[in-house]
mmCIF file with all atom_site columns, N, CA and C in Angstrom:
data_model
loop_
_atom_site.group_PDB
_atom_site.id
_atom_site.type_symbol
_atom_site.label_atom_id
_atom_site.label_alt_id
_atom_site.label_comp_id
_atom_site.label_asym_id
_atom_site.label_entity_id
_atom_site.label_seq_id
_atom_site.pdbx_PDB_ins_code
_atom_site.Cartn_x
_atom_site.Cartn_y
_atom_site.Cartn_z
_atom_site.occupancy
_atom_site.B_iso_or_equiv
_atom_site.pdbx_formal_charge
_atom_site.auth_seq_id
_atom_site.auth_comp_id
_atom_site.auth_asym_id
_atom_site.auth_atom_id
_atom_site.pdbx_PDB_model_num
ATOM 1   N N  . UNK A 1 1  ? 10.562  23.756 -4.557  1.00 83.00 ? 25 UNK A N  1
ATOM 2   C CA . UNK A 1 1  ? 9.429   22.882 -4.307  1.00 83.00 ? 25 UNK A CA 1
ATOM 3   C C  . UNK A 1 1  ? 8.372   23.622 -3.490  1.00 83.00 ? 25 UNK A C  1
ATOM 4   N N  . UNK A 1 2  ? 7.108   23.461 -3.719  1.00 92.00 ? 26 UNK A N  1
ATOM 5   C CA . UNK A 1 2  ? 6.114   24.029 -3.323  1.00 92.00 ? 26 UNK A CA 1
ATOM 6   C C  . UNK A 1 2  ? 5.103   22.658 -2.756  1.00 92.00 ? 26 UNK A C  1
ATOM 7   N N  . UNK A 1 3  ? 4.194   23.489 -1.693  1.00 92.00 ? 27 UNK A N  1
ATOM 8   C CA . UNK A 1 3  ? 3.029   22.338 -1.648  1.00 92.00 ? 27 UNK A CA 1
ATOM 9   C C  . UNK A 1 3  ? 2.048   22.960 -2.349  1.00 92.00 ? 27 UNK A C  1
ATOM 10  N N  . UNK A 1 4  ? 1.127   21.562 -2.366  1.00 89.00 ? 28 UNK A N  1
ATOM 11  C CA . UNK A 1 4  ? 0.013   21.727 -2.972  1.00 89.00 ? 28 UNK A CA 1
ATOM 12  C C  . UNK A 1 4  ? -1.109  22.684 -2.297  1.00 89.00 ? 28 UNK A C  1
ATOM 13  N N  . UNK A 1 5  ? -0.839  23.107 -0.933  1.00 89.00 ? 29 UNK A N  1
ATOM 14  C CA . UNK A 1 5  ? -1.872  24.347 -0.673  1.00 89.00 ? 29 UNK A CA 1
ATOM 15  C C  . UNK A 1 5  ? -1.360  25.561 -1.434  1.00 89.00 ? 29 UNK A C  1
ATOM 16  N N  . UNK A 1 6  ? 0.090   26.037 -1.948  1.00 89.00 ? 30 UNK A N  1
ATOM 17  C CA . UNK A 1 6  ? 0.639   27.138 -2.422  1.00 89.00 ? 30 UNK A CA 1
ATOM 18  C C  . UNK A 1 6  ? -0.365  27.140 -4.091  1.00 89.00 ? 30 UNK A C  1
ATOM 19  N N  . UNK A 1 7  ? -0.554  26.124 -4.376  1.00 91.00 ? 31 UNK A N  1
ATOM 20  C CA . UNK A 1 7  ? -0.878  26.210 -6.189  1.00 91.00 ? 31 UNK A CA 1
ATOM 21  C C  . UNK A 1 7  ? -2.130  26.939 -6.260  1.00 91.00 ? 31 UNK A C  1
ATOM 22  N N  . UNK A 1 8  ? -2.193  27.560 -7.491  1.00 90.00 ? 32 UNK A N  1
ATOM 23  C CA . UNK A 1 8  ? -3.375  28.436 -7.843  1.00 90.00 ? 32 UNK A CA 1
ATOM 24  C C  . UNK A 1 8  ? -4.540  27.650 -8.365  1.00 90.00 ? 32 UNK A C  1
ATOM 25  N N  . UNK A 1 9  ? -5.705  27.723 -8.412  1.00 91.00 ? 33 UNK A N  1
ATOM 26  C CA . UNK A 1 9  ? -6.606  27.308 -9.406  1.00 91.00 ? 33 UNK A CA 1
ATOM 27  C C  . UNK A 1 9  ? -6.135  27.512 -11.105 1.00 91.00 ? 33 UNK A C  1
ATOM 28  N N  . UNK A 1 10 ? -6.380  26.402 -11.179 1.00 93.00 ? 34 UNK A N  1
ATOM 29  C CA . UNK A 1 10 ? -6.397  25.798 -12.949 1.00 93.00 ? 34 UNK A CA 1
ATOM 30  C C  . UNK A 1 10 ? -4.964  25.613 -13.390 1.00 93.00 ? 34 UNK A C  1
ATOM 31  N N  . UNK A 1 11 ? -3.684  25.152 -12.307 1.00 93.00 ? 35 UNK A N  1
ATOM 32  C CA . UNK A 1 11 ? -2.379  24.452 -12.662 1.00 93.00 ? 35 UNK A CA 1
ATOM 33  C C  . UNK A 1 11 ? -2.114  23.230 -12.384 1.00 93.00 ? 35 UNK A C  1
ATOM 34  N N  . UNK A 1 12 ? -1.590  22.859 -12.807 1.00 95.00 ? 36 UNK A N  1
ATOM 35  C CA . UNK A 1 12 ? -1.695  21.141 -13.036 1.00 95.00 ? 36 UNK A CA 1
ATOM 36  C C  . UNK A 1 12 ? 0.153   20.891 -12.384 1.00 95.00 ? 36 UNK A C  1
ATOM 37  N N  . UNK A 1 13 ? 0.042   20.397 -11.172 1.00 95.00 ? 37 UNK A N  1
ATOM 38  C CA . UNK A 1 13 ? 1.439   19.394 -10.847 1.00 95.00 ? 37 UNK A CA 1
ATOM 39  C C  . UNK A 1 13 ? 1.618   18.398 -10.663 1.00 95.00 ? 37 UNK A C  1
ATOM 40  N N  . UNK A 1 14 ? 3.034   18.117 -10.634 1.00 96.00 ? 38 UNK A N  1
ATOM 41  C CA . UNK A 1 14 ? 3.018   16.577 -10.393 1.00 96.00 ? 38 UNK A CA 1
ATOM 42  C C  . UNK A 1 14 ? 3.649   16.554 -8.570  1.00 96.00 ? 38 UNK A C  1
ATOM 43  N N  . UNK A 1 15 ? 3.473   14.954 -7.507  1.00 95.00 ? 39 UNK A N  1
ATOM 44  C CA . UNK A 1 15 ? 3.596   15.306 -6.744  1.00 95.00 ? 39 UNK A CA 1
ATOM 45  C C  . UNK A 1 15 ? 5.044   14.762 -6.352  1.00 95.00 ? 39 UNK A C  1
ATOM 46  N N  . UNK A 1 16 ? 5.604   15.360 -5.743  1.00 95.00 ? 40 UNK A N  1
ATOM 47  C CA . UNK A 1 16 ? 7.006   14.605 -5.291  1.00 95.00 ? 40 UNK A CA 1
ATOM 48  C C  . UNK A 1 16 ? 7.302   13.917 -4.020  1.00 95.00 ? 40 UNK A C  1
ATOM 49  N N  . UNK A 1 17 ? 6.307   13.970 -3.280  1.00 94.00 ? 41 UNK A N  1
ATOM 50  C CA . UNK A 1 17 ? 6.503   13.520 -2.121  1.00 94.00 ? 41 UNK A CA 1
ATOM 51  C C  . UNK A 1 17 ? 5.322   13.502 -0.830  1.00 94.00 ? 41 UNK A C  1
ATOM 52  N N  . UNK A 1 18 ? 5.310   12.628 -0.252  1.00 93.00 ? 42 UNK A N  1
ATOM 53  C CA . UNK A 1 18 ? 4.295   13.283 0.924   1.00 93.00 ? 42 UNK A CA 1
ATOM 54  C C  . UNK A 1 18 ? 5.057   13.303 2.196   1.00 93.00 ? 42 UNK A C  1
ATOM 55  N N  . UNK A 1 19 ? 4.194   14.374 2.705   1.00 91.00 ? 43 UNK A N  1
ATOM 56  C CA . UNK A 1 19 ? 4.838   14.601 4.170   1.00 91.00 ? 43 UNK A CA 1
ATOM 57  C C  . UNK A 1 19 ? 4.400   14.114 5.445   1.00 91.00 ? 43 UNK A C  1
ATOM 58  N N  . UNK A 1 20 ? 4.565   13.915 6.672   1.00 85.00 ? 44 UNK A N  1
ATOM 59  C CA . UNK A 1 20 ? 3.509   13.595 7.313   1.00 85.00 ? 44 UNK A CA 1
ATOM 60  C C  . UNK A 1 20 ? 3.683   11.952 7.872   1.00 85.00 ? 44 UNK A C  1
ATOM 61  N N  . UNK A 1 21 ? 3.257   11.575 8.822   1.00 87.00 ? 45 UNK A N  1
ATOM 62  C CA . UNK A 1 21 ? 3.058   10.239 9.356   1.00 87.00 ? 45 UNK A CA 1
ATOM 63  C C  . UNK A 1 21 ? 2.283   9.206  9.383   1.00 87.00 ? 45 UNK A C  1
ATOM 64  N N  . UNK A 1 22 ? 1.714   7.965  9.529   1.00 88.00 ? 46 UNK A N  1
ATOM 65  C CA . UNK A 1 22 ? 0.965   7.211  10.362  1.00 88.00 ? 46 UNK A CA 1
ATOM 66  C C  . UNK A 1 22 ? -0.417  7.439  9.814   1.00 88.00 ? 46 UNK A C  1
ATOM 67  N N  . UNK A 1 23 ? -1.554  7.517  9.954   1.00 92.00 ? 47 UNK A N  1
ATOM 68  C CA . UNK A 1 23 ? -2.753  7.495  9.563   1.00 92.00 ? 47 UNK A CA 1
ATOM 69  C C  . UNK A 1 23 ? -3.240  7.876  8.306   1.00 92.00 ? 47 UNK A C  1
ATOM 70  N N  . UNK A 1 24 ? -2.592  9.547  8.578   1.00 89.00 ? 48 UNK A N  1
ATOM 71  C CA . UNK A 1 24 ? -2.747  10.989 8.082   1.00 89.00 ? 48 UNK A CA 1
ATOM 72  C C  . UNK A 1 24 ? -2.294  10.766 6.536   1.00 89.00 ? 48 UNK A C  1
ATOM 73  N N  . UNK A 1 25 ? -0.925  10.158 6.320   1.00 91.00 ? 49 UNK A N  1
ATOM 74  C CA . UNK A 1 25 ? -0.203  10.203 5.143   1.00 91.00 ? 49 UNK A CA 1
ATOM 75  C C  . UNK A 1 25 ? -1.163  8.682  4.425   1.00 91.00 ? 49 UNK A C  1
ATOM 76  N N  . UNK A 1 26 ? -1.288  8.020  5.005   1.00 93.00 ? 50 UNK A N  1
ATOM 77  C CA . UNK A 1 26 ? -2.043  6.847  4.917   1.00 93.00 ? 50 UNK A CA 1
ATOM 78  C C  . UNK A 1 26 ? -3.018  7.123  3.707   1.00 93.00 ? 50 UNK A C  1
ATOM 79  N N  . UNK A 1 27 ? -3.915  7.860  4.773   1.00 92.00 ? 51 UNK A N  1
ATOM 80  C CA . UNK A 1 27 ? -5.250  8.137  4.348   1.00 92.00 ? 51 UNK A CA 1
ATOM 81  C C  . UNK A 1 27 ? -5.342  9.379  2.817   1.00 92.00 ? 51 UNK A C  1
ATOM 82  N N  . UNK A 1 28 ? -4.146  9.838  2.717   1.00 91.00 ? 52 UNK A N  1
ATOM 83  C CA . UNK A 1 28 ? -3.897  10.737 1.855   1.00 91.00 ? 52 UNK A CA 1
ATOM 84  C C  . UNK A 1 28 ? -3.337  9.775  0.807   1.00 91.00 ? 52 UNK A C  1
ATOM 85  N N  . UNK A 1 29 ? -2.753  8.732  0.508   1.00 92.00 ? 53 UNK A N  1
ATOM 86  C CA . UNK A 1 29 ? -2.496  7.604  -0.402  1.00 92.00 ? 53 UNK A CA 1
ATOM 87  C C  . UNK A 1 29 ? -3.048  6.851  -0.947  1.00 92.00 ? 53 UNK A C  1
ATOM 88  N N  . UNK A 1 30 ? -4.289  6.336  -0.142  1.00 92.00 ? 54 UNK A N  1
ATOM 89  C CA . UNK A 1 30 ? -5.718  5.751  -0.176  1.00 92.00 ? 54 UNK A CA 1
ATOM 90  C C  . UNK A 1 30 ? -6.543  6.731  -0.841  1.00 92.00 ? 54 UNK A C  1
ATOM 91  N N  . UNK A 1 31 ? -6.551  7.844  -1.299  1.00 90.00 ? 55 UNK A N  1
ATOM 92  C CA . UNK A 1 31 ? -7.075  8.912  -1.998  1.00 90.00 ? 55 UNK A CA 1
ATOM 93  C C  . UNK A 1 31 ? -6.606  9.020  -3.104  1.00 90.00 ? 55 UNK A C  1
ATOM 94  N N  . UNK A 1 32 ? -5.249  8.312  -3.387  1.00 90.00 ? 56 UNK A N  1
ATOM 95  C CA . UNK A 1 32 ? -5.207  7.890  -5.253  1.00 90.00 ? 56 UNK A CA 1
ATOM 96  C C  . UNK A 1 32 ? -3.784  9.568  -4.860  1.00 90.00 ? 56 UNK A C  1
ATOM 97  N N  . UNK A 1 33 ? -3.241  9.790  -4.111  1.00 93.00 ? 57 UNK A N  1
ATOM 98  C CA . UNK A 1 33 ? -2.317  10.973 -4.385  1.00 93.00 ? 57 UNK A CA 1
ATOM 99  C C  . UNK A 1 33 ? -1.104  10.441 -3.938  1.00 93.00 ? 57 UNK A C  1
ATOM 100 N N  . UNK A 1 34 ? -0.381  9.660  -4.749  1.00 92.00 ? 58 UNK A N  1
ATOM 101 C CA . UNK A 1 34 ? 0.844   9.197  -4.630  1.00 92.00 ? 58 UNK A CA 1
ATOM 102 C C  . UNK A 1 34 ? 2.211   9.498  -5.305  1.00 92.00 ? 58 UNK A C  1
ATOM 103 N N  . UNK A 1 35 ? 3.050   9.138  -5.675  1.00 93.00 ? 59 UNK A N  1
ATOM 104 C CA . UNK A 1 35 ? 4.616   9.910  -5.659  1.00 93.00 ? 59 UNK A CA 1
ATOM 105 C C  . UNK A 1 35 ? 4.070   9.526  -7.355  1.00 93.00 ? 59 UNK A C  1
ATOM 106 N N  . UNK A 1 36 ? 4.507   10.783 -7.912  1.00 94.00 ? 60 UNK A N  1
ATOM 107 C CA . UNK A 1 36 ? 4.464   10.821 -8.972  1.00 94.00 ? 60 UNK A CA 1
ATOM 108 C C  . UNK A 1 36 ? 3.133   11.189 -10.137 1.00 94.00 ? 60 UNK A C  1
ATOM 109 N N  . UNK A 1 37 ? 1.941   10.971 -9.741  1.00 96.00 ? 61 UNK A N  1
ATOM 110 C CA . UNK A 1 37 ? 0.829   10.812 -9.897  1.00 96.00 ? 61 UNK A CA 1
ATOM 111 C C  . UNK A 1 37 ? 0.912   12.612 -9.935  1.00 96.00 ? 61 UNK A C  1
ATOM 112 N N  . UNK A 1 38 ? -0.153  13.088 -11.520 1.00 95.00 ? 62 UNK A N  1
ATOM 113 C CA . UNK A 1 38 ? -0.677  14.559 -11.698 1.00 95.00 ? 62 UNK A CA 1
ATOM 114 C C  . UNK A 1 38 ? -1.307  15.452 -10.816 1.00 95.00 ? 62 UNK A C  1
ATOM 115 N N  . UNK A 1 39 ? -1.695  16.053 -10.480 1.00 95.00 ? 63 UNK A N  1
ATOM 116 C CA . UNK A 1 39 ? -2.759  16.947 -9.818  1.00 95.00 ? 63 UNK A CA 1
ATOM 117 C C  . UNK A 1 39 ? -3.111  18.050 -10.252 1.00 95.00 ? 63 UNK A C  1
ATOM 118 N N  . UNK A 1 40 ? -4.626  18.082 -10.986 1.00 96.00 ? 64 UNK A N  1
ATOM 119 C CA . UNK A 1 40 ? -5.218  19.668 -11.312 1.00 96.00 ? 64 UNK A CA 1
ATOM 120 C C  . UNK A 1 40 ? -6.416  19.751 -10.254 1.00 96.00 ? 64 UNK A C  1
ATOM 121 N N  . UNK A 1 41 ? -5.456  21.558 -9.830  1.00 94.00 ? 65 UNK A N  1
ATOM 122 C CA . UNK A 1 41 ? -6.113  22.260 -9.015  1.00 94.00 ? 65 UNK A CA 1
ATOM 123 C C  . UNK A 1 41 ? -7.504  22.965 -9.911  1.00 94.00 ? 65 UNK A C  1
ATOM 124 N N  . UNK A 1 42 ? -8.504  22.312 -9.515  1.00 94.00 ? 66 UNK A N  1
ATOM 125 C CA . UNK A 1 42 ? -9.751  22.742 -9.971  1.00 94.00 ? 66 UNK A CA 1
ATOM 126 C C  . UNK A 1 42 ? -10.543 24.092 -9.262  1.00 94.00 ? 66 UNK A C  1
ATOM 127 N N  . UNK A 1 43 ? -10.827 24.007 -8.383  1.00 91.00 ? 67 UNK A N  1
ATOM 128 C CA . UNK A 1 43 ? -11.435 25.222 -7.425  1.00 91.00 ? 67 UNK A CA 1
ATOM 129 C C  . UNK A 1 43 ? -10.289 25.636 -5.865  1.00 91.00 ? 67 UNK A C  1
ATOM 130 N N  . UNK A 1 44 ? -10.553 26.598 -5.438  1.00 90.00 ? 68 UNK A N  1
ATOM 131 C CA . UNK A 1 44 ? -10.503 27.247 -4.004  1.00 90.00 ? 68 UNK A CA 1
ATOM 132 C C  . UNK A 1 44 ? -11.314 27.510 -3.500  1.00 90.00 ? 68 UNK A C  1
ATOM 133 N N  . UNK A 1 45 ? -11.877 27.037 -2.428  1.00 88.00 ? 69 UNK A N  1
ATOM 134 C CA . UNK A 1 45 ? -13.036 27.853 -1.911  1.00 88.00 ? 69 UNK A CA 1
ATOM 135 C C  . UNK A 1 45 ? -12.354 29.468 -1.788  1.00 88.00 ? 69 UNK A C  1
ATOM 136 N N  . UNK A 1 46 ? -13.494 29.922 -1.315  1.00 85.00 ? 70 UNK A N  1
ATOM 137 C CA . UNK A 1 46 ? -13.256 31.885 -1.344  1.00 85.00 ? 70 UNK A CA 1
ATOM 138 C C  . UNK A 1 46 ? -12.162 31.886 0.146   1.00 85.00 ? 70 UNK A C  1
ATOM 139 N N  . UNK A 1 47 ? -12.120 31.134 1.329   1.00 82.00 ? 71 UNK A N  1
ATOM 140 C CA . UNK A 1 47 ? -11.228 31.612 2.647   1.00 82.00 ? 71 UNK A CA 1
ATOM 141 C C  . UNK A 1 47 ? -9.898  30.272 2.116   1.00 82.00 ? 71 UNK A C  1
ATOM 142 N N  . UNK A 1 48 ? -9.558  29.831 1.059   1.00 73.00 ? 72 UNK A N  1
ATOM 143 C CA . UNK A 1 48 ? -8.844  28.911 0.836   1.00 73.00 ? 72 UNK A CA 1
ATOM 144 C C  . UNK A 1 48 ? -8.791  27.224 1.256   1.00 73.00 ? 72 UNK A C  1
ATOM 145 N N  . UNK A 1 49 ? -10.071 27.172 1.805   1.00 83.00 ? 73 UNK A N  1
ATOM 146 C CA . UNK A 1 49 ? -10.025 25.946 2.389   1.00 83.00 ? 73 UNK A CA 1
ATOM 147 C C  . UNK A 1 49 ? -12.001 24.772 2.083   1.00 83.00 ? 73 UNK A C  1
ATOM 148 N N  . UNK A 1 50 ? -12.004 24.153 1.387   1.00 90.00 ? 74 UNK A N  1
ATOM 149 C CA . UNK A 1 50 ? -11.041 23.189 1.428   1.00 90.00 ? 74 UNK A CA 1
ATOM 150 C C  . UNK A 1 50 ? -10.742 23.767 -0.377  1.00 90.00 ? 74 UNK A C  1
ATOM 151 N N  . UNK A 1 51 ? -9.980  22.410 -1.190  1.00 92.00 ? 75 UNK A N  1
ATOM 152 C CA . UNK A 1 51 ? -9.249  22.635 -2.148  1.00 92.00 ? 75 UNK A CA 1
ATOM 153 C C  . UNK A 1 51 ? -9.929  21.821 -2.894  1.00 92.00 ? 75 UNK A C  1
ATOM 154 N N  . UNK A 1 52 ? -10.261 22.004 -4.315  1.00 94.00 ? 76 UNK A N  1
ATOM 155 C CA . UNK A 1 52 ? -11.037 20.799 -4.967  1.00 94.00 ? 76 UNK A CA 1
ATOM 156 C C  . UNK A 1 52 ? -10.014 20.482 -6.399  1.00 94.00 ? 76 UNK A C  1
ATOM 157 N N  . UNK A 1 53 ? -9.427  18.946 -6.226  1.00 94.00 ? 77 UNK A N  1
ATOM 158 C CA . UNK A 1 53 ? -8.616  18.901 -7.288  1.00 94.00 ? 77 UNK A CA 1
ATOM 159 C C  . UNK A 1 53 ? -9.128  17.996 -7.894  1.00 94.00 ? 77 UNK A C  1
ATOM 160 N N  . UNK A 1 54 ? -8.364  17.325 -9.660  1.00 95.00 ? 78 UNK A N  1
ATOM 161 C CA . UNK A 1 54 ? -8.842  16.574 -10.156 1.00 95.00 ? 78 UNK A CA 1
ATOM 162 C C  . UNK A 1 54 ? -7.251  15.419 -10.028 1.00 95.00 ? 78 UNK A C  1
ATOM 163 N N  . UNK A 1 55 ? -7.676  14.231 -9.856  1.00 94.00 ? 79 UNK A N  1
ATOM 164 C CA . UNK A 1 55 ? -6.151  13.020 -9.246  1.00 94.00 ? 79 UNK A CA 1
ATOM 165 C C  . UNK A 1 55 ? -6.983  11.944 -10.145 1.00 94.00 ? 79 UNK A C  1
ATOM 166 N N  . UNK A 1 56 ? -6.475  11.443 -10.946 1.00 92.00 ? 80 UNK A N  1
ATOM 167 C CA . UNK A 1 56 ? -6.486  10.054 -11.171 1.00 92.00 ? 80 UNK A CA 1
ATOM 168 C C  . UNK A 1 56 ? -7.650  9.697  -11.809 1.00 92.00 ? 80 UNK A C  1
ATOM 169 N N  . UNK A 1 57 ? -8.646  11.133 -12.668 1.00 92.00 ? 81 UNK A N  1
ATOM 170 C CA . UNK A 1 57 ? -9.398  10.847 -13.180 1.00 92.00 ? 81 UNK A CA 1
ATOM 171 C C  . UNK A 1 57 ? -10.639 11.361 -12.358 1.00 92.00 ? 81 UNK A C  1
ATOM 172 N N  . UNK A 1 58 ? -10.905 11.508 -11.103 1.00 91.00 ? 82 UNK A N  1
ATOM 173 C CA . UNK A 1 58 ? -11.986 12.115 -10.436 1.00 91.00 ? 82 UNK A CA 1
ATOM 174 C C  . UNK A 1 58 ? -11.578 13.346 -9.384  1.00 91.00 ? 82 UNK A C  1
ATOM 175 N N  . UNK A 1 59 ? -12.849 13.977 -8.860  1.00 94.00 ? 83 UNK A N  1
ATOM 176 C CA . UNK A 1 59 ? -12.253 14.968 -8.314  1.00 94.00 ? 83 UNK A CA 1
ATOM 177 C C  . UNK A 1 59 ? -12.834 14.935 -6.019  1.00 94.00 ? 83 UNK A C  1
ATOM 178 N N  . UNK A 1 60 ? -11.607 15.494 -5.990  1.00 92.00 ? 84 UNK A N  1
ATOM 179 C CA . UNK A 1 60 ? -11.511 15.264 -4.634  1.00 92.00 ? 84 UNK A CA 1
ATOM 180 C C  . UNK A 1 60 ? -11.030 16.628 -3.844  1.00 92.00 ? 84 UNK A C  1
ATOM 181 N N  . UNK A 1 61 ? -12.062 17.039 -2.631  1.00 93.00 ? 85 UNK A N  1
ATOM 182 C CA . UNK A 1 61 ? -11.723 17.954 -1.825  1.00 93.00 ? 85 UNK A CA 1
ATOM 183 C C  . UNK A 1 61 ? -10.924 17.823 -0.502  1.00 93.00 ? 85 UNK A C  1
ATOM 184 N N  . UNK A 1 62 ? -9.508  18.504 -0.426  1.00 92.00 ? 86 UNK A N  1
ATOM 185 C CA . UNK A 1 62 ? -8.621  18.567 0.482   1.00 92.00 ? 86 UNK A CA 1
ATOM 186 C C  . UNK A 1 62 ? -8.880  19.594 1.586   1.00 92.00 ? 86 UNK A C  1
ATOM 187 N N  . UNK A 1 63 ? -8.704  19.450 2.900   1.00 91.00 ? 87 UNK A N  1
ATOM 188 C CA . UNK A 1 63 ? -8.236  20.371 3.721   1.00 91.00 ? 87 UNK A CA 1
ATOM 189 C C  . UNK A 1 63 ? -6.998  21.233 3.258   1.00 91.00 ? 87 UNK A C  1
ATOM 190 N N  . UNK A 1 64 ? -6.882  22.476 4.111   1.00 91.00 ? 88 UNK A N  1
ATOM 191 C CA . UNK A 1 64 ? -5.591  22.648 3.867   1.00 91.00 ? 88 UNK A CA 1
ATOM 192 C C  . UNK A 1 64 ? -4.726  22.090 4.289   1.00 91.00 ? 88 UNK A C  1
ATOM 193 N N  . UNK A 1 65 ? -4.884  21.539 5.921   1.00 90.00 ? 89 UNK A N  1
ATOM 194 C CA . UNK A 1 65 ? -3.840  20.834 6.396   1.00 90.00 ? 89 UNK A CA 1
ATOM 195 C C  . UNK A 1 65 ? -2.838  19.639 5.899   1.00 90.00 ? 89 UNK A C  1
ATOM 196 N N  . UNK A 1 66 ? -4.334  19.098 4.799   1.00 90.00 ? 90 UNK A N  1
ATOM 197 C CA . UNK A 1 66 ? -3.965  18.166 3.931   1.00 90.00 ? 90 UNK A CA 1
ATOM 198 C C  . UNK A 1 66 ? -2.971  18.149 2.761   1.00 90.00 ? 90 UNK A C  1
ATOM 199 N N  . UNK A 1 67 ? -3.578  19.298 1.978   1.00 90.00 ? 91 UNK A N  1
ATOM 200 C CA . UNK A 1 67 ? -2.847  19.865 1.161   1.00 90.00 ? 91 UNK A CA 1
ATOM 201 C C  . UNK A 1 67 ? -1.432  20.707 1.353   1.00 90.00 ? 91 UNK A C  1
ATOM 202 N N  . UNK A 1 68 ? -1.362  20.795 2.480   1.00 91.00 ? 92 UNK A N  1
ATOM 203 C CA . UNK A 1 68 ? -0.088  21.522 3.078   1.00 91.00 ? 92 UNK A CA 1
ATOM 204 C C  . UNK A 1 68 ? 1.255   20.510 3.314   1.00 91.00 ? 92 UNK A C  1
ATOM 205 N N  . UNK A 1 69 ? 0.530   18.589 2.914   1.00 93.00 ? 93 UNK A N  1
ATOM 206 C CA . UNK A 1 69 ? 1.449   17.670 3.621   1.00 93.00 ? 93 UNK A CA 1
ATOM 207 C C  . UNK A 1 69 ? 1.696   17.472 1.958   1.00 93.00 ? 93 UNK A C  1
ATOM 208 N N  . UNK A 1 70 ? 1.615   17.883 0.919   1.00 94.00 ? 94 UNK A N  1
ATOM 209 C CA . UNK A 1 70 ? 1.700   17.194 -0.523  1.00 94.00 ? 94 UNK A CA 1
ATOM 210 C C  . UNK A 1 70 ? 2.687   18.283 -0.748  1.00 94.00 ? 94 UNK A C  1
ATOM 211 N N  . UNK A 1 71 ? 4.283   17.588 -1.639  1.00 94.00 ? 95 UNK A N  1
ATOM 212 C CA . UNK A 1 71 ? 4.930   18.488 -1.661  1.00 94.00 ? 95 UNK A CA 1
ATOM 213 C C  . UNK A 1 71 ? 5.224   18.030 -3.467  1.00 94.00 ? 95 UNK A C  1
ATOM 214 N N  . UNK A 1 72 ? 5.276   19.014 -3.809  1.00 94.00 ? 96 UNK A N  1
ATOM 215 C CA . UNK A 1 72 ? 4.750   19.419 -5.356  1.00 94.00 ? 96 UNK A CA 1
ATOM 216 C C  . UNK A 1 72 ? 5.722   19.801 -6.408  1.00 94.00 ? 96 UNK A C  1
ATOM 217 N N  . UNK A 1 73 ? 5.682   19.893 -7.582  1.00 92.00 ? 97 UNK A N  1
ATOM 218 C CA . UNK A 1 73 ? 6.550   20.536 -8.481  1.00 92.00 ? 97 UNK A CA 1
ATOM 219 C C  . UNK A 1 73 ? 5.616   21.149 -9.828  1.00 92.00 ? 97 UNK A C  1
#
């Protein structure tokens, strides 16, 4: 299992889990990235941060910290 900061631009996973507590994991659920649900990694910025994916039909930019709490397959 990998997180979603490890994935390359232009692979598509699914997510298995989130990590994380209280607000943080919250607010990352409320963003449409929930257990099971696809994820294509669309861009990297050039220093890796933030992450621009496509979830649920639109596209959305992650921190890494963020992306570091999504644990992936």
């Amino acid at each position: 299992m990998r997180t979603l900061k490890e994935i390359k631009c232009g692979d598509t996973v699914k997510v298995i889990r989130l990590e994380g507590e209280g607000p943080v994991k919250r607010r990352i659920m409320d963003m449409g990235i929930t257990k099971g649900v696809e994820i294509f990694v669309r861009k990297v910025a050039p220093l890796g941060d933030p992450v621009e994916v496509t979830v649920r039909g639109y596209e959305l930019s992650l921190r890494k910290a963020d992306a570091s709490m999504i644990i992936v397959e």
